[in-house]
CSV table of C-alpha atoms in Angstrom, one decimal:
chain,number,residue,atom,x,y,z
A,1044,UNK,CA,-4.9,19.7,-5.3
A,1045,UNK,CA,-4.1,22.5,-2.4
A,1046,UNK,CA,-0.8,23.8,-2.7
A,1047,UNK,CA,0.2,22.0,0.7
A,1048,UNK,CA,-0.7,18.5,-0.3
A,1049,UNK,CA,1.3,18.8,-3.7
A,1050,UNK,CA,4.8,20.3,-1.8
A,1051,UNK,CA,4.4,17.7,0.6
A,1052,UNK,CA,4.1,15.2,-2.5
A,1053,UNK,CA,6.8,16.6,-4.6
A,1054,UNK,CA,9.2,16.6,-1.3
A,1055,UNK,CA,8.1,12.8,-0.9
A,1056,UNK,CA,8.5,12.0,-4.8
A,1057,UNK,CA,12.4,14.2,-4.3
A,1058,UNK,CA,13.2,12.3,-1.2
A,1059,UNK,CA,13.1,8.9,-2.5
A,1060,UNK,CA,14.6,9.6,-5.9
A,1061,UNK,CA,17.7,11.0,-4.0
A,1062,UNK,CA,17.6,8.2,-1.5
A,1063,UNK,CA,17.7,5.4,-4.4
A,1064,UNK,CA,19.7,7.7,-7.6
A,1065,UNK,CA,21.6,9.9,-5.3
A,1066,UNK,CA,21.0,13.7,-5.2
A,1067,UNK,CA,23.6,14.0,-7.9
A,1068,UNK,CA,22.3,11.8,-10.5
A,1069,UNK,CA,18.7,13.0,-10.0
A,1070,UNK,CA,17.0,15.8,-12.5
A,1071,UNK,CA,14.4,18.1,-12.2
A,1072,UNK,CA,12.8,16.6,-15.3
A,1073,UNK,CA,12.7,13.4,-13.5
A,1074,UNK,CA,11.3,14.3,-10.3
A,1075,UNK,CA,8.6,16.2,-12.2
A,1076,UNK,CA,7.4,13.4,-14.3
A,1077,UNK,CA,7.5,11.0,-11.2
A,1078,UNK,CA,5.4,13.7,-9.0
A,1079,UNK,CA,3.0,13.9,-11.8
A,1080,UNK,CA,3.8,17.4,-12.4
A,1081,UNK,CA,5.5,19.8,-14.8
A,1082,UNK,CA,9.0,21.2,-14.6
A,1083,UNK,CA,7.6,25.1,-13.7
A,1084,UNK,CA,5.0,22.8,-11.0
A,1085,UNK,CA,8.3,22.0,-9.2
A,1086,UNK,CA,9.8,25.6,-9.7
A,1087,UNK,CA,6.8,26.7,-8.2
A,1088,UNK,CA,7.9,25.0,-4.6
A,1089,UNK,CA,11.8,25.5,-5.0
A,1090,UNK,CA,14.1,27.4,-7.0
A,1091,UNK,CA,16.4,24.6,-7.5
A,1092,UNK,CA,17.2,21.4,-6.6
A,1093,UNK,CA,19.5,22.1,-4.5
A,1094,UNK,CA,17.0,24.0,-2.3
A,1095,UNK,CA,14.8,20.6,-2.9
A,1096,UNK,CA,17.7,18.9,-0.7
A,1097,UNK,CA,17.8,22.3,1.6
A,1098,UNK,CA,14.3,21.6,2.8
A,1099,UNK,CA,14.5,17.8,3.0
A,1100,UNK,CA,17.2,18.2,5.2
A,1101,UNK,CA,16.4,20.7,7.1
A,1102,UNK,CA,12.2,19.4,8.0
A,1103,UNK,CA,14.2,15.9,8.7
A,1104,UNK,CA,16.5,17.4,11.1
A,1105,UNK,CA,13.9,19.2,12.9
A,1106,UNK,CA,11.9,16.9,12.9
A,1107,UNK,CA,14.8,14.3,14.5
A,1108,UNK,CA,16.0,17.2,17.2
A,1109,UNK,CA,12.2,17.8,18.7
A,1110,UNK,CA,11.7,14.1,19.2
A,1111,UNK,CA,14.4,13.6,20.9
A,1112,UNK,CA,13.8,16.8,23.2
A,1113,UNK,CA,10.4,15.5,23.6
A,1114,UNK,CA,11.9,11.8,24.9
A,1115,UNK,CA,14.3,13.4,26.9
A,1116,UNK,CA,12.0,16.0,28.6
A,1117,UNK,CA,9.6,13.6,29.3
A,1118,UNK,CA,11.9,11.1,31.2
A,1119,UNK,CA,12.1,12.6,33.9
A,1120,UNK,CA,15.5,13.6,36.0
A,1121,UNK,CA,17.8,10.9,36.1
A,1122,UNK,CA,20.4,11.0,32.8
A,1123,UNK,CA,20.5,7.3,32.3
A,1124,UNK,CA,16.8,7.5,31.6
A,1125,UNK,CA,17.0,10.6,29.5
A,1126,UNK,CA,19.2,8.9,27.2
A,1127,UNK,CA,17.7,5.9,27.1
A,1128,UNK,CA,14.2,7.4,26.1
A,1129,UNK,CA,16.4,9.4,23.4
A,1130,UNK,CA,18.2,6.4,21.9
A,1131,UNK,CA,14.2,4.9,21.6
A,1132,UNK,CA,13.0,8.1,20.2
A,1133,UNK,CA,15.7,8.2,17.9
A,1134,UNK,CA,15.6,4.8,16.5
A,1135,UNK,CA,12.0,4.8,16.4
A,1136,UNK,CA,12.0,8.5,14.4
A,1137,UNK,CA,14.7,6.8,12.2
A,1138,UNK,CA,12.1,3.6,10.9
A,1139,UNK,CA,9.6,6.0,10.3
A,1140,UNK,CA,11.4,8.2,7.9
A,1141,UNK,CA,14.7,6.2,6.8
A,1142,UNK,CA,14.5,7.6,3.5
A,1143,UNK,CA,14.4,11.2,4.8
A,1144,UNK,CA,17.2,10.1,7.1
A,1145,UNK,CA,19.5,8.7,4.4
A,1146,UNK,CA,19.3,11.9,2.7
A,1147,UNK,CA,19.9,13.6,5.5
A,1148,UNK,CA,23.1,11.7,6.9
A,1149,UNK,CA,24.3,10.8,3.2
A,1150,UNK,CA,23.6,13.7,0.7
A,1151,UNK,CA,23.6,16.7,2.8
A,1152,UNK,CA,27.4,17.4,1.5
A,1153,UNK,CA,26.1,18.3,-1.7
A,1154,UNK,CA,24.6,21.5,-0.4
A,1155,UNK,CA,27.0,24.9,-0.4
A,1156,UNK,CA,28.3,25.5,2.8
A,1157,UNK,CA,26.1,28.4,3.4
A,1158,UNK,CA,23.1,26.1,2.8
A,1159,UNK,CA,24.3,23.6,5.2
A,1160,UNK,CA,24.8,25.9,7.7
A,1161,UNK,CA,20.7,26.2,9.1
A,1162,UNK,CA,21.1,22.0,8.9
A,1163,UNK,CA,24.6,22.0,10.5
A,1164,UNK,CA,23.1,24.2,13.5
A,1165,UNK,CA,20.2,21.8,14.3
A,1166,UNK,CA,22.6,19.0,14.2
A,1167,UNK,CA,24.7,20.7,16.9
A,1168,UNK,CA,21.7,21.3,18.8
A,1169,UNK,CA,21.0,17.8,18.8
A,1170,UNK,CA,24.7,17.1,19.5
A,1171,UNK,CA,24.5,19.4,22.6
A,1172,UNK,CA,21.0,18.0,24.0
A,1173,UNK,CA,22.8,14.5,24.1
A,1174,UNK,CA,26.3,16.0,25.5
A,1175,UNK,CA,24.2,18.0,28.3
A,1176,UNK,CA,22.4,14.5,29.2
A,1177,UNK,CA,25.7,12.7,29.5
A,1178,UNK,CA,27.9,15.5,31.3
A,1179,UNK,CA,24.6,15.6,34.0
A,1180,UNK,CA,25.1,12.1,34.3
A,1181,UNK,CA,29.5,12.4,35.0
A,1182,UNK,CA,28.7,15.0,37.5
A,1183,UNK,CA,26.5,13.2,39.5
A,1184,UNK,CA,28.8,10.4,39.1
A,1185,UNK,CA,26.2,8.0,37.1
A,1186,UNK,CA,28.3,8.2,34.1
A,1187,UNK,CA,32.1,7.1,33.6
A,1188,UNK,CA,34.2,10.5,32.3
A,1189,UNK,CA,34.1,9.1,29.1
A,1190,UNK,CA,34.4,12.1,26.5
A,1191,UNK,CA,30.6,13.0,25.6
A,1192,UNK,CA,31.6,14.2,21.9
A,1193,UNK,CA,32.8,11.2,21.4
A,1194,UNK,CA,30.5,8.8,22.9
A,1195,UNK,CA,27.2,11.2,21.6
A,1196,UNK,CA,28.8,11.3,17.5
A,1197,UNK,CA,29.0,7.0,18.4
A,1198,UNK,CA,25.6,6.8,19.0
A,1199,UNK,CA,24.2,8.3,16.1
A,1200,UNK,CA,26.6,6.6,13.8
A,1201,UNK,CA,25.0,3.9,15.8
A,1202,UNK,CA,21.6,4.9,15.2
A,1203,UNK,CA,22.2,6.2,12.2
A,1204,UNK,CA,23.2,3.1,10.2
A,1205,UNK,CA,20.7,0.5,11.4
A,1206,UNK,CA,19.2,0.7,8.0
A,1207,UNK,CA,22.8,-0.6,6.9
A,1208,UNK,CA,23.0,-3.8,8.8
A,1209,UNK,CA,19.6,-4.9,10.1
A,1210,UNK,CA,17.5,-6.8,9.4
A,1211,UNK,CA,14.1,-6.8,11.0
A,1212,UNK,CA,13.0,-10.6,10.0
A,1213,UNK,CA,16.0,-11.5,11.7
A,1214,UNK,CA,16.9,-12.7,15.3
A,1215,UNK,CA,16.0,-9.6,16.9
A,1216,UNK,CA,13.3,-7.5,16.9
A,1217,UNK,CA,13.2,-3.8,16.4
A,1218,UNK,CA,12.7,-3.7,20.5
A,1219,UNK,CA,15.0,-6.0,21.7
A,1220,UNK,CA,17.6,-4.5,18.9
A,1221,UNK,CA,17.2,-1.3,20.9
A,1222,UNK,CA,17.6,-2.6,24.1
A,1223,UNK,CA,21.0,-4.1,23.3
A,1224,UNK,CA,21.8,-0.8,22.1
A,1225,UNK,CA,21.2,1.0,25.4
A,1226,UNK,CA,22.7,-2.0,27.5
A,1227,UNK,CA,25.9,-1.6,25.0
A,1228,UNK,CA,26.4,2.7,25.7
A,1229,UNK,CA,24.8,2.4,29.1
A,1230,UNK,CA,27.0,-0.4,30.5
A,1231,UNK,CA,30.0,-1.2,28.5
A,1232,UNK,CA,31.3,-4.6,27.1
A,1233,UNK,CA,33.7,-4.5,30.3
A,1234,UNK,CA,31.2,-4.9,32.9
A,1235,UNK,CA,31.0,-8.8,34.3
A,1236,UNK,CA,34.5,-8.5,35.4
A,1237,UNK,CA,33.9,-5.6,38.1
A,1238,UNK,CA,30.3,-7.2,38.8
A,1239,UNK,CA,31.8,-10.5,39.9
A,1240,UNK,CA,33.5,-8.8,42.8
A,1241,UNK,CA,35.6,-12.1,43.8
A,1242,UNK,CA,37.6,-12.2,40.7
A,1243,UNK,CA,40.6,-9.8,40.0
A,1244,UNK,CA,40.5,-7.5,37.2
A,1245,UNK,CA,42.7,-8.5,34.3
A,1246,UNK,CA,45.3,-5.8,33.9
A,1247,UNK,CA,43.8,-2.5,31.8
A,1248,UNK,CA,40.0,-3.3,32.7
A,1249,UNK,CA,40.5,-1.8,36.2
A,1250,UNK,CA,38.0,0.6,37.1
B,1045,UNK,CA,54.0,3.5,-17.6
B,1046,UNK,CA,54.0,-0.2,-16.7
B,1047,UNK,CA,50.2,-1.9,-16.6
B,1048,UNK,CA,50.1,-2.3,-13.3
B,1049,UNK,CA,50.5,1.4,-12.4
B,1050,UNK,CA,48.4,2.2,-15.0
B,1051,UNK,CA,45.4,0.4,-13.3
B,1052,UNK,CA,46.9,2.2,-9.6
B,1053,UNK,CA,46.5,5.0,-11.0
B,1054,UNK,CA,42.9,4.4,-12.8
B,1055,UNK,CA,42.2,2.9,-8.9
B,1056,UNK,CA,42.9,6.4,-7.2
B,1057,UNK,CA,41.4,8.5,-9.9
B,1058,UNK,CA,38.3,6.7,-10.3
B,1059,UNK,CA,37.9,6.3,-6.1
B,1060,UNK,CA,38.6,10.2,-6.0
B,1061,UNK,CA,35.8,10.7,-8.8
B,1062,UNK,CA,33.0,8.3,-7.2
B,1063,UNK,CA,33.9,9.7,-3.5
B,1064,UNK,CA,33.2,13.3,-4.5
B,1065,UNK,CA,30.5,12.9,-7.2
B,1066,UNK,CA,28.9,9.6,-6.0
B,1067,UNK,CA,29.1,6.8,-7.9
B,1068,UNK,CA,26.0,7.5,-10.5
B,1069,UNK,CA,27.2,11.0,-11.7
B,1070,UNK,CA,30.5,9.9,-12.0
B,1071,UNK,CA,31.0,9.0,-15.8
B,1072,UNK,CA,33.4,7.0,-18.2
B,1073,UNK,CA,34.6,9.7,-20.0
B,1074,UNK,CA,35.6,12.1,-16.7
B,1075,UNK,CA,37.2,9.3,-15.3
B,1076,UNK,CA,39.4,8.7,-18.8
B,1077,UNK,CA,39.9,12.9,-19.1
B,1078,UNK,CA,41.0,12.7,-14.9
B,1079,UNK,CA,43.1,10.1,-15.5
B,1080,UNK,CA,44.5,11.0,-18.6
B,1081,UNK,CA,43.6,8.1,-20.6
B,1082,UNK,CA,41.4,7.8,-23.8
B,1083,UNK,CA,38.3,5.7,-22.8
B,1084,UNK,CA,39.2,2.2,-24.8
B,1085,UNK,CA,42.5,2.7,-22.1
B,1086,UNK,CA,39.9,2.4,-19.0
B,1087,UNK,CA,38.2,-0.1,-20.8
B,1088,UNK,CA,41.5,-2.2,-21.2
B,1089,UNK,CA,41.2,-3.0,-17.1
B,1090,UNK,CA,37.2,-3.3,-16.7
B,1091,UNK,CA,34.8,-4.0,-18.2
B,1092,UNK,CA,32.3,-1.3,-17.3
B,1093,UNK,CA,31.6,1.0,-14.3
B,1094,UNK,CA,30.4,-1.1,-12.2
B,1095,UNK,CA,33.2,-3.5,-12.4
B,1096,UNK,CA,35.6,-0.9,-11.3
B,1097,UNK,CA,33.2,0.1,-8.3
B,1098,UNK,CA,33.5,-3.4,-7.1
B,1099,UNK,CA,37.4,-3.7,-7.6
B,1100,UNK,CA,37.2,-0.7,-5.3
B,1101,UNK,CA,35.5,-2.4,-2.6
B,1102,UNK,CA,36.6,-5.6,-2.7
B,1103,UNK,CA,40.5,-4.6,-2.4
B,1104,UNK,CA,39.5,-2.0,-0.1
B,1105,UNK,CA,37.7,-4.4,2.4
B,1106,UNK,CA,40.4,-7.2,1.8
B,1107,UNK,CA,43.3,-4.3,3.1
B,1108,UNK,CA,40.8,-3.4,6.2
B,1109,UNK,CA,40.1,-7.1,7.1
B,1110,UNK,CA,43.9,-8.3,6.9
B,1111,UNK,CA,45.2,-5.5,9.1
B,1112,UNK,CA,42.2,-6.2,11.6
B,1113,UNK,CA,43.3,-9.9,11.5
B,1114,UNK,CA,46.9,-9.2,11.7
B,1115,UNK,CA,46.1,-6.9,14.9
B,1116,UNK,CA,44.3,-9.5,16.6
B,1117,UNK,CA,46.5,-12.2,16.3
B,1118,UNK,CA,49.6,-10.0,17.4
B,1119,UNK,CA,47.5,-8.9,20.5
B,1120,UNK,CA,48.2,-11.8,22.9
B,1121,UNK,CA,45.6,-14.0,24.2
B,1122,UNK,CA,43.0,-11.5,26.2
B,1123,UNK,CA,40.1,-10.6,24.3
B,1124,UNK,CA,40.0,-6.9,25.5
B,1125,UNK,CA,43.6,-6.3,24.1
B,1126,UNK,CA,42.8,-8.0,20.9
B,1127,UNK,CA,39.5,-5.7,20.5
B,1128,UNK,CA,41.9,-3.0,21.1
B,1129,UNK,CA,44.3,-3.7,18.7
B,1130,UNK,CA,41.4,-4.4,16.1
B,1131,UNK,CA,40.1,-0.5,16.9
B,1132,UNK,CA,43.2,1.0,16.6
B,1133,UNK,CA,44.2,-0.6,13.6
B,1134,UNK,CA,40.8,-0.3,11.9
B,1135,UNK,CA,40.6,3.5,12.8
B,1136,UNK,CA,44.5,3.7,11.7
B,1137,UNK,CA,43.5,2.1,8.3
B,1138,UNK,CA,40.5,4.4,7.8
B,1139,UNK,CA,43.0,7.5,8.1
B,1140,UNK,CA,45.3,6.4,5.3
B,1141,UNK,CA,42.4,5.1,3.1
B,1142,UNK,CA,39.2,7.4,3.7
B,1143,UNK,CA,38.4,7.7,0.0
B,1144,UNK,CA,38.1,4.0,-0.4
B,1145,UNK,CA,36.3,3.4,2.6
B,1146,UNK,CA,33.8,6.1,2.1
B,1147,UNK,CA,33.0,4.2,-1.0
B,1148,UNK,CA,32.8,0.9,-0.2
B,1149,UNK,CA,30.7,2.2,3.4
B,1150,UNK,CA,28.9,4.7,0.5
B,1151,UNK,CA,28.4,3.4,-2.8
B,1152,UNK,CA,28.9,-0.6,-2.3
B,1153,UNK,CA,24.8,-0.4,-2.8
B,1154,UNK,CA,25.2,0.9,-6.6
B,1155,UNK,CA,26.6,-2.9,-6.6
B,1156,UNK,CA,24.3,-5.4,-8.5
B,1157,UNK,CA,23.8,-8.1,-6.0
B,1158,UNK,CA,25.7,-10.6,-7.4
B,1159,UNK,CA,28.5,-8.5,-7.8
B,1160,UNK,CA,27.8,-6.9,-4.2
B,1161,UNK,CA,28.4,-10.9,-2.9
B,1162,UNK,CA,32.2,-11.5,-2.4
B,1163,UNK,CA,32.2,-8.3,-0.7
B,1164,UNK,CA,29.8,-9.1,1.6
B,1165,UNK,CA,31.9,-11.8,2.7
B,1166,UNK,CA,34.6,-10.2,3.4
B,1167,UNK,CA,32.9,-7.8,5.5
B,1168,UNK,CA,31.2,-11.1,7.2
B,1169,UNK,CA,34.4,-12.5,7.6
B,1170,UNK,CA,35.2,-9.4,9.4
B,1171,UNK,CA,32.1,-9.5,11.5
B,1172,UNK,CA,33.0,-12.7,12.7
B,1173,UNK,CA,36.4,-11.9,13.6
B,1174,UNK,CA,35.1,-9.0,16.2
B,1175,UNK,CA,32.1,-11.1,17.4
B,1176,UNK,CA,34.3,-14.2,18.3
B,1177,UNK,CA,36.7,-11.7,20.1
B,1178,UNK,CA,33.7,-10.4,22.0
B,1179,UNK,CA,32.5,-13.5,22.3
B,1180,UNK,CA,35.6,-15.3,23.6
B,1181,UNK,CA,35.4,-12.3,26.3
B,1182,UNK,CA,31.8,-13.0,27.4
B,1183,UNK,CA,32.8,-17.1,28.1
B,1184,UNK,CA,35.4,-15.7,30.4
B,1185,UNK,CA,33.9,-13.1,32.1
B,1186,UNK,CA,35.6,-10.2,31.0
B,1187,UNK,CA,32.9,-9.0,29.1
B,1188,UNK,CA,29.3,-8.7,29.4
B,1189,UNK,CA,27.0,-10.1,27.5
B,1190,UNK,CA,25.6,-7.7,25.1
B,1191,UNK,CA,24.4,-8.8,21.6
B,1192,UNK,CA,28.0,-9.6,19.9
B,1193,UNK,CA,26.4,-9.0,16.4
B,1194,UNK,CA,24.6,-5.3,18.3
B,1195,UNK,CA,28.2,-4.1,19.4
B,1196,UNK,CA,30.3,-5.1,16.1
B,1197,UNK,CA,27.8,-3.1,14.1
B,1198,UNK,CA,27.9,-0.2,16.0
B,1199,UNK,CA,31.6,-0.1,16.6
B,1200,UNK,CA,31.7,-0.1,12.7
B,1201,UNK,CA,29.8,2.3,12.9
B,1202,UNK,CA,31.5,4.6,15.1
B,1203,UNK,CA,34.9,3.3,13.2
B,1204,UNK,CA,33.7,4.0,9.4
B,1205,UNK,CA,32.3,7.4,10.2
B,1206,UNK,CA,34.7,9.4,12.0
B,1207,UNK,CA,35.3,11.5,8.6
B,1208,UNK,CA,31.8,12.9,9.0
B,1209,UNK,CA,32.4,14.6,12.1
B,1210,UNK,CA,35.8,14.6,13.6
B,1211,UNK,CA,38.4,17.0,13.1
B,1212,UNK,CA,41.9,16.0,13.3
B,1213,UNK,CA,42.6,20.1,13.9
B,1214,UNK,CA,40.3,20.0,17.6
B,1215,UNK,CA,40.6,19.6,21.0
B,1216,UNK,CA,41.3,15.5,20.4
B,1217,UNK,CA,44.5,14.1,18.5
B,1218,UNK,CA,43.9,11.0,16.8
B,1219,UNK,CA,45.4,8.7,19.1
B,1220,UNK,CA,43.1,10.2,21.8
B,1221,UNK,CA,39.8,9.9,19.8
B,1222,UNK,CA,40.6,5.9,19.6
B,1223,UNK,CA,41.4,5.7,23.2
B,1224,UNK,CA,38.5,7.2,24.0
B,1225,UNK,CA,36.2,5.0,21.6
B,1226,UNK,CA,38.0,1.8,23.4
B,1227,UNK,CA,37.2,3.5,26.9
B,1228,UNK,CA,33.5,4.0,25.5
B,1229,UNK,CA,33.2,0.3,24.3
B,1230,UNK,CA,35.0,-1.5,26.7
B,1231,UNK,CA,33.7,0.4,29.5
B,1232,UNK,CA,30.5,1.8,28.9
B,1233,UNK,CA,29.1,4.8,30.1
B,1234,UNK,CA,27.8,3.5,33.0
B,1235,UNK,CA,30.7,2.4,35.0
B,1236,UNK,CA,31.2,5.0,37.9
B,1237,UNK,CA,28.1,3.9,39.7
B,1238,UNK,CA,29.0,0.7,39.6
B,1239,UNK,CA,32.7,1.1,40.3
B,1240,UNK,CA,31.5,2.9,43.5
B,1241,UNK,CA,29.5,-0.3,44.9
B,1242,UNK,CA,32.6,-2.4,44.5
B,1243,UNK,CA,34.2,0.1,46.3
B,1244,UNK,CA,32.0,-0.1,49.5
B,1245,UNK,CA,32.4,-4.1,48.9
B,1246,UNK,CA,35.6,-4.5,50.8
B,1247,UNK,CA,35.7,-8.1,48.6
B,1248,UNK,CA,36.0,-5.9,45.3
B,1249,UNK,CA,39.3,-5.0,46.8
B,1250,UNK,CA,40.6,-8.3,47.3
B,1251,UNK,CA,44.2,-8.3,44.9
């Protein structure tokens, strides 16, 4: 088997073992015997399995950030858009690799800080591509001055947690589950009352 | 020491142990060495693991759900307020008891699924207590009408992972980062553009 074929299987075969055992309860020994492959055929790719984790986190991460710089490039100028092609991107990045993403978002603590550092810069890349698209969108006075830290870090626990609580057989489908999710950041559970100009404003909801 | 500190202090040690090892490395005999007890001393208050696992998240999510109920029901009669009240006393909780809700958000999974199930209803229970507030807002027009089940799930979201990235040392204090989530989920991001209309609608200033 080419050597590419059998990293990409033994980082397959490491990512769900951590995603179901936890990257602390996993071995070397078993990883090796579940990829079909000896202890030294794993120590060929990796030096530990800490690196194992290093690498899982670090291809996931990339791989997260240039989709969403992809959906956001490609949507054209107005912010609103931009992060609504984002939030799709996102989501749809996150049912195609869950496992990768569970690592990611739940097991990346057990690197050393030094390892987490290459991760921990992508992450704030991503963090910054989502702040930039919402400070574009106060300036031009699309967005309410909400603070964009907060309101970016909400959106990927958001995003990042859908595996958590749903359920695709449910009510809502993937789409529409999305949708809701842009209506909810993009407009607010406070919006009727300032829609339905007549009425007053119950005290603390004014605009 | 009196039983009942004896399990408290059991409780802490073993959430400490499964909230910095995971629950799967954690082991028996480390908790009973951590907690200065022989092993047959653990064993006097559960039965295995797993049992104390569940104690953990079932007392933890009983403590989060009463203070949410007790904050709604002391918030008055508007639903805004009594969402509010739920966030600040939900984020309030998760500050005094991060360990234990890092394991019950974490490590409820490494719960059989029968034992998982009176957890799950409390954390049901809870749901339903922040969808009938949002609900209770969209029949009166004070909020719109996003997907209850959508925007409790995310606000959990946001709410059960401010560990992983805010710091309590930054630019926010605590009592700012909740305002700001209740500014971001009451009022959306994109209120301004909106807002501005009303303005221009000389009825949207009718008081």
């Amino acid at each position: 088997m080419p050597r590419i074929a059998r990293w990409e299987r033994v980082r397959r075969t490491a990512a769900a073992l951590f995603a179901r055992n936890g990257f602390a309860a996993a071995s070397v020994s078993q990883l090796a015997r579940q990829a079909r492959l000896s202890k030294p055929g794993i120590y060929y790719h990796v030096r530990d399995k800490e690196e194992l984790l290093l690498r899982i986190c670090q291809s996931t991460m990339t791989a997260l950030l240039e989709s969403a710089r992809t959906a956001a490039a490609g949507a054209g100028p107005e912010p609103a858009e931009q992060l609504r092609c984002v939030i799709r991107a996102h989501a749809a990045h996150y049912w195609r690799h869950s496992a990768d993403l569970v690592i990611l978002f739940g097991q990346m603590r057990y690197l050393s800080p030094a390892r987490q550092r290459p991760v921990v810069a992508l992450e704030r890349a991503y963090l910054d591509l989502v702040r930039s698209i919402l400070r574009a969108g106060q300036r031009r006075g699309h967005f309410r001055r909400v603070d964009a830290t907060v309101a970016a870090f909400s959106l990927f626990a958001t995003l990042n947690t859908l595996d958590g609580w749903y359920d695709p057989r449910g009510r809502l489908g993937r789409e529409a589950l999305v949708a809701e999710v842009e209506r909810l950041y993009l407009e607010g559970l406070g919006g009727p009352t300032r829609a339905r100009r007549g009425r007053r404003a119950p005290a603390g909801q004014s605009t």
